[in-house]
XYZ file of C-alpha atoms in Angstrom:
542
model
C -5.413 77.792 -49.728
C -6.610 75.740 -46.984
C -9.126 76.664 -44.484
C -8.972 76.293 -40.640
C -12.127 76.354 -38.792
C -11.966 77.343 -34.956
C -15.030 76.984 -33.031
C -15.712 77.775 -29.327
C -18.842 76.715 -27.634
C -18.379 78.385 -24.469
C -17.951 81.939 -26.147
C -20.316 81.046 -28.839
C -18.154 82.196 -31.788
C -16.738 80.632 -34.832
C -13.856 81.819 -37.027
C -12.579 80.594 -40.275
C -8.830 81.385 -41.208
C -7.519 80.824 -44.511
C -3.907 79.495 -44.385
C -1.400 78.995 -47.453
C 0.194 75.816 -48.287
C 3.324 74.950 -46.487
C 6.516 75.560 -48.489
C 9.172 73.225 -47.954
C 12.589 74.220 -48.704
C 15.526 71.601 -48.596
C 18.688 72.915 -47.097
C 21.333 70.278 -47.184
C 25.107 71.692 -47.617
C 27.170 69.085 -49.362
C 30.971 69.312 -48.856
C 33.799 67.419 -49.007
C 34.401 65.128 -46.236
C 38.225 65.618 -46.120
C 37.745 69.310 -45.336
C 37.069 68.402 -41.488
C 40.036 66.832 -39.674
C 38.218 65.260 -36.715
C 34.611 64.641 -37.495
C 33.956 63.559 -33.605
C 34.717 67.179 -32.604
C 31.269 69.171 -31.712
C 30.497 72.412 -30.385
C 27.929 72.451 -27.427
C 26.319 75.508 -26.305
C 27.553 76.912 -23.040
C 23.913 77.205 -21.368
C 23.629 73.463 -22.232
C 27.408 72.450 -20.487
C 26.456 74.567 -17.110
C 22.667 74.242 -16.583
C 20.482 71.307 -15.867
C 19.109 71.068 -19.390
C 18.479 67.551 -19.049
C 17.263 65.865 -16.352
C 19.097 63.385 -14.254
C 15.821 62.007 -12.500
C 14.832 58.753 -13.152
C 11.416 59.100 -11.797
C 10.072 62.045 -14.016
C 6.509 62.689 -13.849
C 3.945 63.356 -16.520
C 3.280 67.197 -16.645
C 5.680 67.664 -14.349
C 7.239 71.700 -14.714
C 10.602 71.851 -13.157
C 11.937 75.351 -11.669
C 15.525 75.597 -10.843
C 16.792 78.334 -8.890
C 20.288 79.603 -9.004
C 20.156 82.413 -5.995
C 18.476 83.021 -2.940
C 16.408 86.167 -3.897
C 14.440 83.662 -6.660
C 15.443 85.794 -9.456
C 17.711 83.786 -11.238
C 16.386 80.644 -12.476
C 15.208 78.179 -15.300
C 11.902 76.632 -15.956
C 11.542 73.342 -18.004
C 8.033 73.015 -19.060
C 7.303 69.631 -21.006
C 4.526 69.175 -23.666
C 0.882 68.150 -22.087
C 1.209 64.557 -21.210
C 4.687 64.283 -21.607
C 8.091 64.545 -19.330
C 10.932 66.904 -19.442
C 14.121 65.634 -21.593
C 16.473 63.272 -19.606
C 19.297 61.211 -20.517
C 18.075 59.885 -24.012
C 17.340 63.295 -25.176
C 20.664 64.351 -24.153
C 22.562 61.737 -26.125
C 20.169 62.512 -29.138
C 21.110 66.233 -28.947
C 25.232 65.365 -28.873
C 24.430 63.068 -31.984
C 22.198 65.972 -33.796
C 25.727 68.391 -33.240
C 27.891 65.897 -34.846
C 25.553 65.642 -37.897
C 25.070 69.288 -37.967
C 28.816 69.803 -38.348
C 28.966 66.982 -41.148
C 26.309 68.675 -42.656
C 28.269 72.138 -42.887
C 27.005 73.775 -39.610
C 23.635 74.694 -41.024
C 20.978 76.110 -38.582
C 18.526 73.955 -40.577
C 19.127 70.468 -41.736
C 17.484 67.115 -42.582
C 18.273 63.818 -40.851
C 16.864 60.329 -40.891
C 16.467 58.077 -37.709
C 19.135 55.908 -39.475
C 21.557 58.339 -39.328
C 20.937 58.975 -35.360
C 20.963 55.207 -34.937
C 24.466 54.506 -36.336
C 25.850 57.887 -34.336
C 24.358 56.319 -30.862
C 25.149 52.706 -31.868
C 21.588 51.662 -30.820
C 21.379 47.830 -31.011
C 17.456 47.516 -31.115
C 14.598 47.425 -33.617
C 12.670 49.901 -31.802
C 15.466 52.594 -32.916
C 13.286 54.924 -34.950
C 10.467 54.913 -32.212
C 12.731 55.977 -29.382
C 14.461 58.770 -32.074
C 11.403 60.099 -33.032
C 10.021 60.180 -29.435
C 13.035 62.116 -28.079
C 13.070 64.618 -31.003
C 9.441 65.300 -30.696
C 10.334 65.749 -26.494
C 13.021 68.489 -27.355
C 11.258 70.367 -29.757
C 7.881 70.781 -27.703
C 9.826 71.231 -24.207
C 10.101 74.980 -23.397
C 12.911 76.562 -21.423
C 12.440 80.112 -19.583
C 15.786 81.497 -18.641
C 15.740 84.396 -16.153
C 19.152 86.227 -15.515
C 20.683 82.893 -16.814
C 20.908 82.580 -20.674
C 24.250 83.270 -21.974
C 24.593 85.068 -25.090
C 27.609 85.341 -27.224
C 26.151 88.231 -28.935
C 26.129 90.495 -26.035
C 29.416 88.611 -24.433
C 27.333 88.251 -21.042
C 23.876 87.167 -19.315
C 20.728 88.257 -20.787
C 18.678 90.222 -18.167
C 15.294 89.521 -19.924
C 13.432 86.290 -19.325
C 13.963 84.402 -22.538
C 11.272 81.702 -23.486
C 12.826 79.105 -26.093
C 12.817 75.482 -27.024
C 16.175 73.910 -28.126
C 14.967 73.091 -31.544
C 11.905 72.748 -33.705
C 11.168 69.909 -35.706
C 9.186 69.161 -38.853
C 8.504 65.325 -39.727
C 8.834 64.836 -43.523
C 6.495 61.621 -44.451
C 8.015 60.166 -47.332
C 4.934 58.746 -49.093
C 3.401 62.148 -49.407
C 3.480 63.445 -52.934
C 4.821 66.920 -51.948
C 7.968 65.156 -50.081
C 9.006 62.664 -52.980
C 11.697 65.057 -53.885
C 13.579 63.849 -50.545
C 13.411 60.259 -51.531
C 16.142 60.437 -54.219
C 18.677 61.804 -51.453
C 17.780 58.516 -49.207
C 17.969 55.423 -51.110
C 16.970 53.173 -48.455
C 13.274 52.458 -48.761
C 12.909 51.289 -45.250
C 13.163 55.066 -44.256
C 9.331 56.225 -44.082
C 9.816 59.534 -42.623
C 12.563 62.450 -42.348
C 13.263 64.912 -39.857
C 13.914 68.730 -40.500
C 15.467 70.132 -37.199
C 16.127 73.860 -36.966
C 18.288 74.781 -33.988
C 16.544 77.784 -31.970
C 18.271 81.207 -32.618
C 19.722 81.530 -29.034
C 21.270 78.147 -28.853
C 22.678 78.415 -32.575
C 24.088 81.618 -32.205
C 26.248 80.596 -29.307
C 27.363 77.367 -31.177
C 28.816 79.365 -34.223
C 30.231 81.881 -32.406
C 31.694 82.365 -28.893
C 29.146 80.779 -26.214
C 30.364 77.089 -26.691
C 32.660 74.570 -25.473
C 34.481 72.002 -27.870
C 33.921 68.100 -26.965
C 34.759 64.743 -28.550
C 31.309 63.507 -29.281
C 32.705 60.116 -29.180
C 33.981 60.360 -25.720
C 30.510 61.972 -24.428
C 28.318 59.260 -25.938
C 30.669 56.720 -24.566
C 30.034 57.775 -21.072
C 27.375 55.244 -19.441
C 25.865 57.665 -17.067
C 24.336 61.152 -17.940
C 25.760 62.111 -14.224
C 29.370 61.303 -15.158
C 28.746 63.129 -18.593
C 27.653 66.021 -16.951
C 30.414 66.080 -14.310
C 33.070 65.584 -17.244
C 31.712 68.570 -19.168
C 31.550 70.690 -16.137
C 35.206 69.822 -15.195
C 36.247 70.964 -18.541
C 34.443 74.236 -18.164
C 35.567 75.141 -15.006
C 38.943 74.214 -14.738
C 39.954 76.003 -17.940
C 43.768 75.136 -18.593
C 44.291 73.808 -14.937
C 45.062 70.351 -13.922
C 43.738 70.702 -10.291
C 40.191 71.587 -9.322
C 38.374 71.763 -6.035
C 34.427 72.092 -5.943
C 32.192 72.533 -2.958
C 30.091 68.952 -3.049
C 27.073 70.733 -2.786
C 27.595 72.885 -5.455
C 28.271 69.664 -7.681
C 24.988 68.173 -6.487
C 22.988 71.191 -7.160
C 24.221 72.156 -10.505
C 24.025 68.492 -11.867
C 21.633 68.451 -10.166
C 21.270 65.260 -8.423
C 18.519 64.755 -5.898
C 19.217 66.431 -2.442
C 17.804 65.086 0.880
C 19.726 65.268 4.059
C 18.785 62.182 5.530
C 19.750 60.119 2.264
C 22.965 62.477 1.237
C 25.254 59.693 1.626
C 23.414 57.910 -1.268
C 24.006 60.877 -3.478
C 27.774 60.771 -2.676
C 27.785 56.931 -3.656
C 26.260 58.114 -7.202
C 29.045 60.726 -7.375
C 31.753 58.637 -6.588
C 30.800 56.065 -8.981
C 30.434 58.654 -11.648
C 33.997 60.057 -11.037
C 35.134 56.233 -10.695
C 33.860 56.040 -14.297
C 35.666 59.243 -15.468
C 38.828 57.731 -14.043
C 38.495 54.565 -15.606
C 38.295 56.289 -18.885
C 41.204 58.148 -17.921
C 39.336 61.760 -18.252
C 40.575 62.521 -15.060
C 43.594 61.172 -13.173
C 42.168 60.839 -9.801
C 39.652 62.634 -7.306
C 39.430 62.644 -3.677
C 36.150 63.890 -1.118
C 37.637 66.245 1.526
C 34.876 65.647 4.225
C 34.813 67.958 7.416
C 32.317 66.803 9.792
C 29.602 66.762 7.609
C 29.021 66.120 3.884
C 27.245 69.593 3.418
C 30.419 71.058 3.818
C 32.838 68.810 2.113
C 34.637 69.655 -1.370
C 35.879 67.304 -4.052
C 39.454 67.454 -5.179
C 39.971 66.434 -8.905
C 43.313 65.757 -10.681
C 43.966 65.748 -14.253
C 46.719 64.401 -16.186
C 49.095 66.741 -18.066
C 48.358 65.664 -21.368
C 44.508 67.033 -20.958
C 45.785 70.539 -21.266
C 47.194 69.729 -24.859
C 44.376 67.754 -25.719
C 41.799 70.203 -24.546
C 43.765 72.966 -26.680
C 43.916 70.477 -29.773
C 40.413 70.169 -29.869
C 39.886 73.864 -29.926
C 42.406 74.555 -32.822
C 41.080 71.564 -34.665
C 37.336 72.723 -34.593
C 38.533 76.261 -35.387
C 40.543 75.441 -38.499
C 37.592 72.968 -39.578
C 35.214 75.713 -39.005
C 37.169 78.372 -41.164
C 37.329 75.515 -43.697
C 33.237 75.031 -43.477
C 32.799 78.996 -44.021
C 34.022 78.532 -47.537
C 31.650 75.927 -48.543
C 28.252 77.087 -46.589
C 26.182 79.874 -46.030
C 27.510 80.958 -42.851
C 29.380 84.374 -42.346
C 30.993 86.617 -40.236
C 30.882 84.334 -37.369
C 34.178 83.272 -36.423
C 35.091 83.457 -33.307
C 38.708 83.473 -33.420
C 39.900 87.013 -31.477
C 43.083 87.261 -33.285
C 40.723 88.305 -36.154
C 39.145 90.885 -33.947
C 42.336 92.633 -34.419
C 42.507 95.590 -36.851
C 45.743 96.781 -38.488
C 46.085 100.400 -38.743
C 48.349 101.742 -41.255
C 50.917 104.535 -40.345
C 52.562 106.959 -42.478
C 54.639 103.994 -43.403
C 53.100 100.417 -44.469
C 56.020 98.681 -42.939
C 55.096 99.807 -39.381
C 51.420 98.792 -38.733
C 49.949 99.601 -35.037
C 47.503 96.635 -33.770
C 44.342 97.950 -32.013
C 43.905 95.527 -29.366
C 40.540 94.677 -27.890
C 39.443 93.803 -24.440
C 38.367 90.344 -25.537
C 42.213 89.642 -26.968
C 43.566 90.825 -23.350
C 40.866 88.503 -21.555
C 41.788 85.459 -23.846
C 45.437 86.020 -22.997
C 44.867 86.203 -19.105
C 42.757 83.251 -19.466
C 45.601 81.101 -20.923
C 47.836 82.071 -18.248
C 48.341 80.675 -14.795
C 45.326 82.001 -12.471
C 48.025 84.185 -10.565
C 47.923 86.382 -13.731
C 44.395 87.440 -13.173
C 45.084 88.865 -9.799
C 47.859 91.263 -10.908
C 46.617 94.455 -11.819
C 49.285 95.612 -14.057
C 48.801 92.341 -16.357
C 46.434 93.621 -18.697
C 48.368 96.799 -19.637
C 51.512 94.522 -20.078
C 49.314 92.072 -22.423
C 48.137 95.100 -24.267
C 51.760 96.467 -24.601
C 53.177 93.514 -25.586
C 50.765 92.478 -28.449
C 51.471 95.797 -29.743
C 55.341 95.251 -29.752
C 55.514 91.595 -30.317
C 52.051 90.452 -32.237
C 49.099 88.557 -30.885
C 50.185 85.094 -32.090
C 53.744 85.398 -29.962
C 52.038 86.609 -26.846
C 49.339 83.580 -27.274
C 52.135 81.215 -27.305
C 54.059 82.487 -24.386
C 50.793 82.633 -22.203
C 50.294 78.955 -23.137
C 54.170 78.300 -22.665
C 53.768 79.626 -18.932
C 50.777 77.693 -18.185
C 52.332 74.682 -19.186
C 55.551 75.336 -16.920
C 53.796 76.351 -13.844
C 55.347 79.926 -13.672
C 55.229 81.800 -10.242
C 56.622 85.033 -10.911
C 53.968 85.603 -13.585
C 54.827 89.052 -14.959
C 58.671 88.918 -14.811
C 58.824 85.585 -16.603
C 56.249 86.738 -19.046
C 58.528 89.631 -20.215
C 61.530 87.489 -19.843
C 60.173 84.587 -22.158
C 58.974 87.234 -24.960
C 62.294 88.897 -24.940
C 64.418 85.641 -25.126
C 61.634 83.725 -27.448
C 61.273 80.974 -25.125
C 58.102 79.813 -26.667
C 59.648 79.499 -29.780
C 62.462 76.942 -28.194
C 59.551 75.171 -27.297
C 58.190 75.068 -31.088
C 61.360 74.030 -32.476
C 61.606 71.185 -30.606
C 58.138 69.933 -31.328
C 58.641 70.744 -34.963
C 62.144 69.388 -35.757
C 62.246 66.817 -38.639
C 62.980 63.181 -37.416
C 66.179 62.868 -39.378
C 69.996 62.046 -38.756
C 71.240 63.782 -42.036
C 69.896 66.929 -43.711
C 70.975 68.360 -46.892
C 72.428 71.827 -47.114
C 68.871 73.601 -47.885
C 67.300 71.904 -44.867
C 70.499 73.255 -42.913
C 69.706 76.799 -43.782
C 66.160 76.750 -42.575
C 67.467 75.986 -39.028
C 68.691 78.691 -36.903
C 72.171 77.830 -36.264
C 73.104 78.035 -32.604
C 76.680 77.972 -32.488
C 78.450 80.780 -34.256
C 81.950 80.220 -35.451
C 83.389 82.699 -32.725
C 82.626 79.809 -30.283
C 85.164 77.581 -31.606
C 87.440 78.197 -29.051
C 85.237 77.772 -26.118
C 84.148 74.428 -27.620
C 87.440 73.256 -28.056
C 88.297 73.973 -24.326
C 85.436 72.148 -23.411
C 86.097 68.952 -25.546
C 89.623 69.074 -23.948
C 88.226 68.298 -20.307
C 87.674 65.262 -18.583
C 84.563 63.573 -18.427
C 83.993 64.487 -15.034
C 85.390 68.064 -15.586
C 82.752 68.540 -18.452
C 79.835 67.108 -16.296
C 80.612 69.443 -13.160
C 80.947 72.355 -15.853
C 77.646 71.522 -17.633
C 75.815 71.098 -14.263
C 77.042 74.781 -13.536
C 75.654 76.215 -16.569
C 72.306 74.553 -16.110
C 71.895 75.856 -12.773
C 72.833 79.290 -14.228
C 70.136 78.824 -16.721
C 67.395 77.678 -14.336
C 68.280 80.593 -12.064
C 67.596 83.036 -14.980
C 64.638 81.397 -16.137
C 63.175 81.469 -12.500
C 61.713 77.773 -12.508
C 62.777 74.220 -13.107
C 60.489 71.937 -15.179
C 60.442 69.480 -17.941
C 60.206 71.672 -20.828
C 63.345 73.754 -19.496
C 65.128 70.835 -19.172
C 64.343 70.143 -22.717
C 65.023 73.473 -23.763
C 68.273 73.494 -22.165
C 69.359 70.088 -23.970
C 68.310 71.681 -27.152
C 70.604 74.690 -26.772
C 73.328 73.004 -24.540
C 76.221 73.786 -26.643
C 75.457 77.404 -27.272
C 74.879 77.715 -23.749
C 78.024 76.025 -22.386
C 80.321 78.074 -25.067
C 78.564 81.389 -23.798
C 79.120 80.636 -19.945
C 82.963 79.587 -21.135
C 83.210 83.144 -22.873
C 81.516 85.421 -19.921
C 83.822 83.673 -17.372
C 86.840 83.824 -19.205
C 87.650 79.824 -18.747
C 89.940 79.677 -21.868
C 93.460 80.824 -20.694
C 95.358 79.595 -23.410
C 95.392 78.086 -27.031
C 94.065 74.301 -26.884
C 95.604 72.079 -29.280
C 92.610 70.906 -31.420
C 91.865 66.820 -30.542
C 88.829 66.408 -32.648
C 86.537 68.227 -34.911
C 83.776 70.284 -33.213
C 80.481 69.889 -34.820
C 79.421 73.773 -35.216
C 76.203 72.725 -36.685
C 72.599 71.634 -35.266
C 72.713 68.566 -36.689
C 73.902 67.027 -32.853
C 70.793 68.554 -31.453
C 68.581 67.503 -34.304
C 69.757 63.598 -33.416
C 69.221 64.359 -29.836
C 65.473 65.324 -30.350
C 65.431 61.697 -32.616
C 66.689 59.763 -29.674
């Protein structure tokens, strides 16, 4: 039992406090690395993405407390208070934090974990002999800086912003000196004798709860760390949050400057614009955005920025989310985390009716909101959409409704509700799935043929014989008619619709011939008609 003596000469008193010895518990989760599909994917707390947690100011002052206000009433703010004699966290701490998130995932997503400076050096690719000093200084700064959130901290537990004032660091830190006798048990886990200290990281509750539940976004840590400036990195993270799954985003220039935040001086605003332009150019060069454009309206204060993203970015973003979700599910089986999975599909409870063959799904508001979020933005303006989505989940199941929502977003649908209902009825999203999953083979055995839906029933034989009897010009004209009729039924024309049409072209042509009674008489068979889907599969391969 140790004794701590506290003496105060001003008040003339002395107090002795007995304190028990510190108990150190090692918390390292060992797991098979093959469980993680993409080790670069990390979860970043939503507050860290959208608020100025890490300063962009290159001229920070010692003991300088920074308070960011987000409204004119000054009751919505964040206060950043550094440790005495230190600065608030900046770009170095931001990179350290990103690397910590990656190490946390590799260790099984524990709240508390132990690392060495070498591990952070490898993640950050530091090429300096001073790496141990840099890492230690940044970790201490992260642990001793305090953040006060007032009407700003998002909480995954409440599903909204916490109204009370929250005071918290990002993490707490314990430095374990390996030369001390009580820490010798750690030496066996780290064979490198050059390692003198280990760092026990404990992510603060508010941030950790968001990271493992629903208050986070998924990013590729390698991409974040390869972005050369903190400004460009923050812009990229904000774009990914604000655009959702859109390929176009328009932001007020002043909003972006204040949200990053960059120094604002009306007289020197053109310099700040150049900083933004440099950051956007880096994102464009790294192909993280497709293009950008400043829209100046007389003054820079009234200007806007248009941001354009490549089509593949939507799929890449969704792929990151699903890969991370699958990795997290696997981690749950080997770690102590429980009941924290964020997937809203698992929020649906199945209640059996009198017969177990007809379950009823209880649709939650979160499920409806997620589907709305996946749809084109116009869907959120329609008052009837929430009920339509709810009824559709009950009738078709959540997975099918989610697939159709993603399918609609990719196709940039205009008549949202009508298209949504029709896509569910006709399995248009299923056609897209078949296109993506079809095997790249020209020859299938009989068992494989059975697994693929036969789109050419035998009763279309006469219709296809008629089509094959036509001249090349007549075939082309008829195919164009069928295609136009198909597009009119879909309500829009896109690359996906063209692919879907080609996938089911023979069936659609046969149905068109039958519907319009084009077969007038028996046509002699000139050549064999392939009634299987092998031709369609060959089409995909080509």
